[in-house]
Coordinates of C-alpha atoms in Angstrom, one line a residue:
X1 CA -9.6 11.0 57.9
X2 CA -10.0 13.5 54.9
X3 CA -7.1 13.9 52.4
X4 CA -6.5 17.4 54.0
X5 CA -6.3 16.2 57.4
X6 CA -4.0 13.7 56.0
X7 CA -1.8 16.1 54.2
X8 CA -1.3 18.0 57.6
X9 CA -0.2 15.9 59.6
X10 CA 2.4 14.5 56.8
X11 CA 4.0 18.2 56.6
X12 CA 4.1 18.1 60.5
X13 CA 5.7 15.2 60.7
X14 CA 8.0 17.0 57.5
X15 CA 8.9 19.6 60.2
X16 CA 9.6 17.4 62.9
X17 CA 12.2 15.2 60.8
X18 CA 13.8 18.3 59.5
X19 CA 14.4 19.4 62.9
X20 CA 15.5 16.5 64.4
X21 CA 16.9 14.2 61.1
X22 CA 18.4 11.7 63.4
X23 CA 14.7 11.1 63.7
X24 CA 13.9 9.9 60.6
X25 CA 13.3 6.2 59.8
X26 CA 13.6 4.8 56.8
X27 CA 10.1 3.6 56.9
X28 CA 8.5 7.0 57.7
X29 CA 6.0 7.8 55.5
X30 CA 7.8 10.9 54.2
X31 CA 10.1 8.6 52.7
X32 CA 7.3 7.1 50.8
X33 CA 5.0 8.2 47.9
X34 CA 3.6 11.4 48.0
X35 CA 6.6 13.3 49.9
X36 CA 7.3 15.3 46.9
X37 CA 10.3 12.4 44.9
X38 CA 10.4 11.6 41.9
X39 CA 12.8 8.4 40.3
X40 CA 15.3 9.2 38.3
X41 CA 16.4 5.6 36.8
X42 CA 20.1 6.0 38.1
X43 CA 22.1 2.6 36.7
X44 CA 23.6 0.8 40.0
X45 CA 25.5 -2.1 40.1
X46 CA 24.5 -5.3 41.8
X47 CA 26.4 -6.3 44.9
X48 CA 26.6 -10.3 42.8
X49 CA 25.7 -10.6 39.6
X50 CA 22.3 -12.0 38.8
X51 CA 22.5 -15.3 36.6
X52 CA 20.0 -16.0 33.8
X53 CA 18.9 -19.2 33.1
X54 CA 19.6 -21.9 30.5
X55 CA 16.1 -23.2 28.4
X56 CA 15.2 -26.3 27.3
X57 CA 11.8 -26.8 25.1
X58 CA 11.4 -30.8 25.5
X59 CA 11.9 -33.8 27.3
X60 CA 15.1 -34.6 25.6
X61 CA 16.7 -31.5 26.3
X62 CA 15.6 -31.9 29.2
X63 CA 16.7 -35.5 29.5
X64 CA 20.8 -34.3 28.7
X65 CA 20.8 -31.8 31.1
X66 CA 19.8 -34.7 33.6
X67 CA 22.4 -36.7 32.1
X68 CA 25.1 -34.0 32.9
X69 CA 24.1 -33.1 35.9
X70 CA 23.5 -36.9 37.6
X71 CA 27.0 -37.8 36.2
X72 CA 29.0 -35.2 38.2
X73 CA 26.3 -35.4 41.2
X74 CA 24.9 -38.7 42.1
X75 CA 21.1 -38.9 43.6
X76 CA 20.5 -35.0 43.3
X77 CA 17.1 -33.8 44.4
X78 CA 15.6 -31.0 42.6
X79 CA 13.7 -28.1 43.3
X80 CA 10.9 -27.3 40.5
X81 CA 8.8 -24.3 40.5
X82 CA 6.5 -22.1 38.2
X83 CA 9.1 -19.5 36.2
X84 CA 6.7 -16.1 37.0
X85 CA 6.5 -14.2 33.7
X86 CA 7.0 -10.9 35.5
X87 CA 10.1 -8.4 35.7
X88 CA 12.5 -9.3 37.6
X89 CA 14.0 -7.3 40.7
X90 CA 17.2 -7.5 42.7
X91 CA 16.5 -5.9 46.4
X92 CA 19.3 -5.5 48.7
X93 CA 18.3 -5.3 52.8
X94 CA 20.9 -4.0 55.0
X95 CA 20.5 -5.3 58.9
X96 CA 16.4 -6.0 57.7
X97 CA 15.8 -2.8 55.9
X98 CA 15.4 -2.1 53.0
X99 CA 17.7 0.3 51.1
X100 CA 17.4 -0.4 47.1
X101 CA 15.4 -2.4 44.6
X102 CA 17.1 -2.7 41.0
X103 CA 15.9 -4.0 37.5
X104 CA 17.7 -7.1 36.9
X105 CA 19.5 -4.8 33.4
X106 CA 22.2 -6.4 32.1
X107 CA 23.0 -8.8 35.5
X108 CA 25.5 -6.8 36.3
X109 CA 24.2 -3.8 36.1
X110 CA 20.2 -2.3 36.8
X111 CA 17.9 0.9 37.4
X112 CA 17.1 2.6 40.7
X113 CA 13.9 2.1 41.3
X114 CA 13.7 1.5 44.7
X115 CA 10.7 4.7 45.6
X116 CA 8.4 2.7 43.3
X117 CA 9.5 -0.8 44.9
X118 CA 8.7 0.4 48.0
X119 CA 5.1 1.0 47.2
X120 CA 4.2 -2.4 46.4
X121 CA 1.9 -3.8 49.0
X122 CA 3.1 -7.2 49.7
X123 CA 6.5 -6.4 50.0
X124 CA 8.2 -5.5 53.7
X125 CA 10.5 -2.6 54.3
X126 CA 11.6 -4.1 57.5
X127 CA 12.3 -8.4 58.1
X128 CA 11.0 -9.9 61.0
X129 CA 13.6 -11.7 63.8
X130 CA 16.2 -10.9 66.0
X131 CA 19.4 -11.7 64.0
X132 CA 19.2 -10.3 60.5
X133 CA 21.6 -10.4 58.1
X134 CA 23.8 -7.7 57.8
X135 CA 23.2 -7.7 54.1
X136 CA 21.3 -9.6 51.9
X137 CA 20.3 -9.5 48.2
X138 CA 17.1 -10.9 47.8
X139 CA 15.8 -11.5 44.1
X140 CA 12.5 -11.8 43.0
X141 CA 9.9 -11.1 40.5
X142 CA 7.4 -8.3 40.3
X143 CA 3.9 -9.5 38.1
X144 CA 0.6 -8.3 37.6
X145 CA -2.0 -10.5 38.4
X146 CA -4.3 -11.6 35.8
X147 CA -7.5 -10.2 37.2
X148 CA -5.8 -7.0 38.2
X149 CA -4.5 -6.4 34.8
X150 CA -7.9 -6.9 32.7
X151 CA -9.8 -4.5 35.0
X152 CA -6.5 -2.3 34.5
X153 CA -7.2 -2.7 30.4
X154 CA -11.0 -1.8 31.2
X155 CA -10.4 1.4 32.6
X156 CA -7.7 2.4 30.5
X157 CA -10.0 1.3 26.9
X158 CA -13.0 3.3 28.9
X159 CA -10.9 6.4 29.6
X160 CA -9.8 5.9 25.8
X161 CA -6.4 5.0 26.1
X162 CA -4.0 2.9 24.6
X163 CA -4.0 -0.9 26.2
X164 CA -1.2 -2.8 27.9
X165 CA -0.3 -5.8 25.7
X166 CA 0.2 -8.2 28.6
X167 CA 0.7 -8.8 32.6
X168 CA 4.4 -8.4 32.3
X169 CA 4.8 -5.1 30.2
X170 CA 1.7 -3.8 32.7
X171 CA 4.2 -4.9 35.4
X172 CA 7.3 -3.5 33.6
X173 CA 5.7 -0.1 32.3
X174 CA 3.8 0.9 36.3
X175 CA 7.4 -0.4 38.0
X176 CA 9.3 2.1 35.6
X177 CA 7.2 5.6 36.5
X178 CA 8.7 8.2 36.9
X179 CA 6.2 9.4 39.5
X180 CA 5.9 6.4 42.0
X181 CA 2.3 7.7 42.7
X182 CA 1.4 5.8 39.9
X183 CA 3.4 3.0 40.6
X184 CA 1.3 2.9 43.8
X185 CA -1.6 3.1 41.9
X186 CA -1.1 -0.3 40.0
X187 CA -1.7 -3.7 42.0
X188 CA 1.4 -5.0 41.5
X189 CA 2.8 -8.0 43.4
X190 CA 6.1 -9.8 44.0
X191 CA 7.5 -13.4 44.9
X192 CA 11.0 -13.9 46.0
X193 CA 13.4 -16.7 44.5
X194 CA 16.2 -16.3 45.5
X195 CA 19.4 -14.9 46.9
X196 CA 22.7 -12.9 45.9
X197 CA 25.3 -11.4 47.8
X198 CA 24.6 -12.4 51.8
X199 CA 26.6 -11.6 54.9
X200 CA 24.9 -13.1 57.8
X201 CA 22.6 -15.9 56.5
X202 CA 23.1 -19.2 56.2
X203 CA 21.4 -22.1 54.4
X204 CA 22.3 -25.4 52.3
X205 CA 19.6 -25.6 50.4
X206 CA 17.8 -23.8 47.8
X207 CA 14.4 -24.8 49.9
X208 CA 16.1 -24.0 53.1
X209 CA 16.8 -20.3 51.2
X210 CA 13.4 -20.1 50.7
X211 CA 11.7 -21.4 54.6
X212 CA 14.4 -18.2 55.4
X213 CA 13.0 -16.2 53.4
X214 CA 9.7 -16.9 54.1
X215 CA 10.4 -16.5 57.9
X216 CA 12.0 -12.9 57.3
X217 CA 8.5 -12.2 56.4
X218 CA 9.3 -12.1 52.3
X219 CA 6.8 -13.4 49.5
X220 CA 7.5 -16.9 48.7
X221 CA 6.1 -19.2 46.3
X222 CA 3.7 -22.3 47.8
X223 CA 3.8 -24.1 44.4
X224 CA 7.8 -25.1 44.7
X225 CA 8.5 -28.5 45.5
X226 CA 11.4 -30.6 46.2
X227 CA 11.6 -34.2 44.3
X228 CA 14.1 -37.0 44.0
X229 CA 13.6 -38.1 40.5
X230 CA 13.7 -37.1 36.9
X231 CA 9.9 -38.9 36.9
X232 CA 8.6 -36.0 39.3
X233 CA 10.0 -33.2 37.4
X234 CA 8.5 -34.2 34.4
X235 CA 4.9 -34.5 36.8
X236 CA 5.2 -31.4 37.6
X237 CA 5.9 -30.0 34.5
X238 CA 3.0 -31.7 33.5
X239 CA 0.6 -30.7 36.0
X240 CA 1.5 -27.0 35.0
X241 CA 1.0 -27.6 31.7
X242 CA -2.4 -28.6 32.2
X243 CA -3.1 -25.9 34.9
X244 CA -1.3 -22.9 33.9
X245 CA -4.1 -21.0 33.6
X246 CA -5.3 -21.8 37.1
X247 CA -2.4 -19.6 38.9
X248 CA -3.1 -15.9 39.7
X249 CA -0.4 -14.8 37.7
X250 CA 0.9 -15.8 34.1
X251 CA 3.8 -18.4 33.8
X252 CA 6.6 -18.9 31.2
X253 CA 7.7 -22.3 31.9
X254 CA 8.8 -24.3 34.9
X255 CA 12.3 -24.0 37.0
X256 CA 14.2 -26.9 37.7
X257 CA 17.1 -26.2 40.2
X258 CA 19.3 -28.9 42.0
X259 CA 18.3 -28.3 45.6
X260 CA 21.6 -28.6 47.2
X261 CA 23.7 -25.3 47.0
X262 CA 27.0 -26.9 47.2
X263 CA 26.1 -29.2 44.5
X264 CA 25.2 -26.5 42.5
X265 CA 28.6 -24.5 42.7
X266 CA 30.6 -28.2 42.1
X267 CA 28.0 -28.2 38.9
X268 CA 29.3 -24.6 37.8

C-alpha cells in the first residue's frame, strides 16, 4: 500500500484507541515508530544490578583464575562464548511483554530507551508459551553487523558525512536517537546472555538460562558451548582467535562462565 494509505489507517486506528484505550495493546503499532514520540533518555534504575566482568589477557591469568575457581568448586564445567563487542542492554518483560529496554549505565543505573529498542527487528515484544514469567530481566547486547555497517559508512561518506569509527559506536550512536525513526532506520541486531532480576523462571544452569531463553523466542547465541576442562576453554579460545573475523559481528574476547548457577553464587 502507498505511504498515504498507510498513514490513514494508522490515524484511524489513533481514533479508535483514543476512544476505547482499554483497547490499546502494547504492541499496536501506534505504540511504535512513527506515532509522533520522541525519547527523552530518562535515567531508570535496574530491577538487579548488572555485573561487569573481570579480564584476563593470557593463559596464566587465565590459568589462576582456574586455580581459584577449581579449589572452592571441584570438576566445574564451563560455559565459553564469543564476548559481542556491541552496547549492552538490560530489557525487562512483564508476564511476556515487553515494557523497557535500558543502557547498561553505571549497572545500577541506565537510559530509557525502550521506543528505539523496540524497533529492532529481531527482537520480540511478546515471548512465546503459556507460563511466562511474571517478570524477567533479560540482558543482552545490541551490535551492528559488519556488512551492515560498511554499507552504512558508504552512504554516509557518499552523502558527505562524517563516518562512524566502528560497529559498536554505529550501534551505540543509532540506539541513542532521539528520533527512533532513525533508530529504525539502522540494521541493528541483538543476542541475549543472560538474566537479572526473575519472578517466575527457573533454571540451574547458565545453558539451561539460555535453551529458556531461546524457547521464549529471544536471540541466542549458537557459538556458546559447555566444556569440562581447562584444555577446551583454551580450544575455543583458540579457534576464535583464528576465526574472529569469520562471525557476522565484531568480537572483543571470549566469555568463560562456570555453567552451574549455584556454583557460581558459592564462587561470589
Amino acid at each position: 500500500i502507498t505511504d498515504a494509505q498507510f498513514d490513514a489507517l494508522l490515524r484511524e486506528l489513533q481514533t479508535l484507541e483514543d476512544k476505547n484505550p482499554e483497547l490499546r495493546e502494547p504492541d499496536s503499532p501506534t505504540q511504535h515508530v512513527g506515532g509522533g514520540f520522541s525519547t527523552q533518555f530518562e535515567q531508570r534504575d535496574h530491577i538487579e544490578k548488572m555485573m561487569s566482568l573481570d579480564n584476563v589477557f593470557d593463559t596464566d591469568e587465565l590459568a589462576q583464575w582456574f586455580d581459584r575457581v577449581e579449589k572452592e568448586i571441584p570438576q566445574p564445567q564451563y560455559l565459553c562464548e564469543v564476548k559481542v563487542d556491541g552496547l549492552a542492554i538490560n530489557l525487562t518483560y512483564e508476564n511476556g511483554v515487553l515494557v523497557r529496554g535500558l543502557t547498561r549505565g553505571n549497572g545500577v543505573t541506565g537510559e530509557d530507551v525502550t521506543l528505539n529498542v523496540k524497533t529492532i527487528r529481531n527482537l520480540p515484544h511478546q515471548l512465546k508459551g503459556d507460563s511466562l514469567p511474571a517478570i524477567m530481566e533479560v540482558r543482552g547486547e545490541v551490535f551492528f553487523p559488519i556488512a551492515a555497517f560498511n554499507e552504512l559508512n558508504e552512504s554516509l561518506e557518499e552523502a558527505g558525512k562524517q563516518l562512524f569509527a566502528n560497529p559498536r559506536n554505529a550501534a551505540a550512536g543509532s540506539l541513542r536517537q532521539k528520533d527512533p525513526r532513525v533508530t529504525a532506520s539502522r540494521p541493528l541486531s541483538v543476542v541475549v546472555h543472560g538474566v537479572g532480576a526473575h519472578n517466575g523462571a527457573d533454571f540451574a544452569s547458565q545453558s539451561q538460562a539460555y535453551e529458556f531463553l531461546k524457547g521464549l523466542g529471544l536471540p541466542t547465541s549458537n557459538r556458546s558451548r559447555v566444556v569440562t576442562t581447562r584444555g577446551d576453554v583454551e580450544k575455543f579460545i583458540a579457534h576464535y582467535n583464528e576465526h574472529r573475523h569469520d562471525v557476522e559481528h565484531e568480537i572483543d574476547g571470549i566469555v568463560i562462565k562456570v555453567d552451574a548457577i549455584a556454583s557460581q553464587q558459592a564462587l561470589g
